[in-house]
């Protein structure tokens, strides 16, 4: 019996979740990236027009989410390749996020 079943007795019916913890975390990160791209699109359209540089985080967010979903599918066959792909996507997310923070700080001054 799991700890969840102790606290929440109806969970005793579920013997095993269909996804592993790693798959759930990767799915969460992928969905977050996709919705972050959509959120950035809405935030940047408030100004009325989207400049070319403002498309970078929008396109990257959706592409990163798709890349993480692809990494999840690749993980079924080659976990090491999926790990490399996911780490490249996460590194790209850090770089795009830092660039966005820099551009917002520069524009605010």
PDB file of C-alpha atoms in Angstrom:
ATOM      1  CA  UNK A   1       0.000   0.000   0.000  1.00  0.00           C
ATOM      2  CA  UNK A   2       1.287   3.445  -0.855  1.00  0.00           C
ATOM      3  CA  UNK A   3       1.325   6.491   1.369  1.00  0.00           C
ATOM      4  CA  UNK A   4      -1.284   8.097  -0.851  1.00  0.00           C
ATOM      5  CA  UNK A   5      -3.642   5.167  -0.245  1.00  0.00           C
ATOM      6  CA  UNK A   6      -3.196   5.596   3.500  1.00  0.00           C
ATOM      7  CA  UNK A   7      -4.216   9.247   3.354  1.00  0.00           C
ATOM      8  CA  UNK A   8      -6.712   8.933   0.503  1.00  0.00           C
ATOM      9  CA  UNK A   9      -8.363   5.450   0.622  1.00  0.00           C
ATOM     10  CA  UNK A  10      -9.979   5.624  -2.871  1.00  0.00           C
ATOM     11  CA  UNK A  11      -6.423   5.563  -4.260  1.00  0.00           C
ATOM     12  CA  UNK A  12      -6.206   1.879  -3.278  1.00  0.00           C
ATOM     13  CA  UNK A  13      -8.075   1.056  -6.475  1.00  0.00           C
ATOM     14  CA  UNK A  14      -5.197   2.400  -8.591  1.00  0.00           C
ATOM     15  CA  UNK A  15      -2.385  -0.134  -8.477  1.00  0.00           C
ATOM     16  CA  UNK A  16       0.036   1.683 -10.732  1.00  0.00           C
ATOM     17  CA  UNK A  17       0.043   4.991 -12.535  1.00  0.00           C
ATOM     18  CA  UNK A  18       0.379   4.731 -16.330  1.00  0.00           C
ATOM     19  CA  UNK A  19       3.451   7.006 -16.345  1.00  0.00           C
ATOM     20  CA  UNK A  20       6.660   6.962 -14.337  1.00  0.00           C
ATOM     21  CA  UNK A  21       7.733   9.892 -12.193  1.00  0.00           C
ATOM     22  CA  UNK A  22      10.283  10.971 -14.822  1.00  0.00           C
ATOM     23  CA  UNK A  23       7.683  10.862 -17.586  1.00  0.00           C
ATOM     24  CA  UNK A  24       5.261  12.942 -15.529  1.00  0.00           C
ATOM     25  CA  UNK A  25       7.962  15.557 -14.829  1.00  0.00           C
ATOM     26  CA  UNK A  26       8.926  15.730 -18.518  1.00  0.00           C
ATOM     27  CA  UNK A  27       5.259  16.061 -19.508  1.00  0.00           C
ATOM     28  CA  UNK A  28       4.814  18.826 -16.933  1.00  0.00           C
ATOM     29  CA  UNK A  29       7.861  20.682 -18.291  1.00  0.00           C
ATOM     30  CA  UNK A  30       6.636  20.287 -21.892  1.00  0.00           C
ATOM     31  CA  UNK A  31       3.169  21.619 -21.117  1.00  0.00           C
ATOM     32  CA  UNK A  32       4.695  24.472 -19.125  1.00  0.00           C
ATOM     33  CA  UNK A  33       6.929  25.475 -22.053  1.00  0.00           C
ATOM     34  CA  UNK A  34       4.017  25.430 -24.502  1.00  0.00           C
ATOM     35  CA  UNK A  35       1.767  27.528 -22.266  1.00  0.00           C
ATOM     36  CA  UNK A  36       4.667  29.862 -21.494  1.00  0.00           C
ATOM     37  CA  UNK A  37       5.024  30.534 -25.228  1.00  0.00           C
ATOM     38  CA  UNK A  38       1.294  31.256 -25.459  1.00  0.00           C
ATOM     39  CA  UNK A  39       1.458  33.493 -22.373  1.00  0.00           C
ATOM     40  CA  UNK A  40       4.384  35.453 -23.820  1.00  0.00           C
ATOM     41  CA  UNK A  41       2.428  35.899 -27.055  1.00  0.00           C
ATOM     42  CA  UNK A  42      -0.482  37.431 -25.152  1.00  0.00           C
ATOM     43  CA  UNK A  43       1.832  39.598 -23.048  1.00  0.00           C
ATOM     44  CA  UNK A  44       3.672  40.944 -26.098  1.00  0.00           C
ATOM     45  CA  UNK A  45       0.484  41.662 -28.057  1.00  0.00           C
ATOM     46  CA  UNK A  46      -0.597  44.139 -25.380  1.00  0.00           C
ATOM     47  CA  UNK A  47       1.734  46.681 -26.992  1.00  0.00           C
ATOM     48  CA  UNK A  48      -0.248  46.387 -30.219  1.00  0.00           C
ATOM     49  CA  UNK A  49       2.534  45.073 -32.426  1.00  0.00           C
ATOM     50  CA  UNK A  50       5.080  42.340 -31.951  1.00  0.00           C
ATOM     51  CA  UNK A  51       8.605  43.286 -32.982  1.00  0.00           C
ATOM     52  CA  UNK A  52      10.706  40.581 -34.685  1.00  0.00           C
ATOM     53  CA  UNK A  53      12.876  40.011 -31.595  1.00  0.00           C
ATOM     54  CA  UNK A  54       9.757  39.451 -29.492  1.00  0.00           C
ATOM     55  CA  UNK A  55       8.897  36.367 -31.553  1.00  0.00           C
ATOM     56  CA  UNK A  56      11.966  34.512 -30.228  1.00  0.00           C
ATOM     57  CA  UNK A  57      10.490  33.446 -26.856  1.00  0.00           C
ATOM     58  CA  UNK A  58       7.091  32.771 -28.414  1.00  0.00           C
ATOM     59  CA  UNK A  59       8.418  30.395 -31.056  1.00  0.00           C
ATOM     60  CA  UNK A  60      11.004  28.925 -28.707  1.00  0.00           C
ATOM     61  CA  UNK A  61       8.411  28.189 -26.014  1.00  0.00           C
ATOM     62  CA  UNK A  62       6.248  26.161 -28.358  1.00  0.00           C
ATOM     63  CA  UNK A  63       9.254  24.494 -30.017  1.00  0.00           C
ATOM     64  CA  UNK A  64      10.752  23.648 -26.616  1.00  0.00           C
ATOM     65  CA  UNK A  65       7.493  22.053 -25.501  1.00  0.00           C
ATOM     66  CA  UNK A  66       7.321  19.975 -28.662  1.00  0.00           C
ATOM     67  CA  UNK A  67      11.001  19.077 -28.215  1.00  0.00           C
ATOM     68  CA  UNK A  68      10.351  17.843 -24.685  1.00  0.00           C
ATOM     69  CA  UNK A  69       7.368  15.799 -25.858  1.00  0.00           C
ATOM     70  CA  UNK A  70       9.629  14.336 -28.542  1.00  0.00           C
ATOM     71  CA  UNK A  71      12.254  13.576 -25.888  1.00  0.00           C
ATOM     72  CA  UNK A  72       9.596  11.700 -23.955  1.00  0.00           C
ATOM     73  CA  UNK A  73       8.822   9.561 -26.991  1.00  0.00           C
ATOM     74  CA  UNK A  74      12.517   8.996 -27.715  1.00  0.00           C
ATOM     75  CA  UNK A  75      13.013   7.925 -24.084  1.00  0.00           C
ATOM     76  CA  UNK A  76      10.950   4.821 -24.795  1.00  0.00           C
ATOM     77  CA  UNK A  77      13.789   3.576 -27.027  1.00  0.00           C
ATOM     78  CA  UNK A  78      16.940   5.473 -26.032  1.00  0.00           C
ATOM     79  CA  UNK A  79      16.961   7.101 -22.624  1.00  0.00           C
ATOM     80  CA  UNK A  80      20.440   8.610 -23.054  1.00  0.00           C
ATOM     81  CA  UNK A  81      19.505  10.368 -26.316  1.00  0.00           C
ATOM     82  CA  UNK A  82      16.308  11.676 -24.731  1.00  0.00           C
ATOM     83  CA  UNK A  83      18.298  12.973 -21.773  1.00  0.00           C
ATOM     84  CA  UNK A  84      20.658  14.865 -24.073  1.00  0.00           C
ATOM     85  CA  UNK A  85      17.746  16.352 -26.036  1.00  0.00           C
ATOM     86  CA  UNK A  86      15.921  17.408 -22.864  1.00  0.00           C
ATOM     87  CA  UNK A  87      19.067  18.993 -21.427  1.00  0.00           C
ATOM     88  CA  UNK A  88      19.662  20.941 -24.654  1.00  0.00           C
ATOM     89  CA  UNK A  89      16.078  22.217 -24.519  1.00  0.00           C
ATOM     90  CA  UNK A  90      16.449  23.190 -20.850  1.00  0.00           C
ATOM     91  CA  UNK A  91      19.748  24.968 -21.553  1.00  0.00           C
ATOM     92  CA  UNK A  92      18.087  26.832 -24.425  1.00  0.00           C
ATOM     93  CA  UNK A  93      15.256  27.819 -22.090  1.00  0.00           C
ATOM     94  CA  UNK A  94      17.727  29.281 -19.631  1.00  0.00           C
ATOM     95  CA  UNK A  95      19.488  31.248 -22.377  1.00  0.00           C
ATOM     96  CA  UNK A  96      16.242  32.602 -23.872  1.00  0.00           C
ATOM     97  CA  UNK A  97      14.953  33.484 -20.403  1.00  0.00           C
ATOM     98  CA  UNK A  98      18.127  35.354 -19.455  1.00  0.00           C
ATOM     99  CA  UNK A  99      18.113  37.207 -22.782  1.00  0.00           C
ATOM    100  CA  UNK A 100      14.482  38.196 -22.224  1.00  0.00           C
ATOM    101  CA  UNK A 101      15.229  39.453 -18.724  1.00  0.00           C
ATOM    102  CA  UNK A 102      18.160  41.460 -20.094  1.00  0.00           C
ATOM    103  CA  UNK A 103      16.081  43.013 -22.890  1.00  0.00           C
ATOM    104  CA  UNK A 104      13.319  43.961 -20.467  1.00  0.00           C
ATOM    105  CA  UNK A 105      15.818  45.541 -18.069  1.00  0.00           C
ATOM    106  CA  UNK A 106      17.516  47.509 -20.851  1.00  0.00           C
ATOM    107  CA  UNK A 107      14.190  48.751 -22.216  1.00  0.00           C
ATOM    108  CA  UNK A 108      13.033  49.803 -18.735  1.00  0.00           C
ATOM    109  CA  UNK A 109      15.986  52.176 -18.303  1.00  0.00           C
TER     110      UNK A 109
END
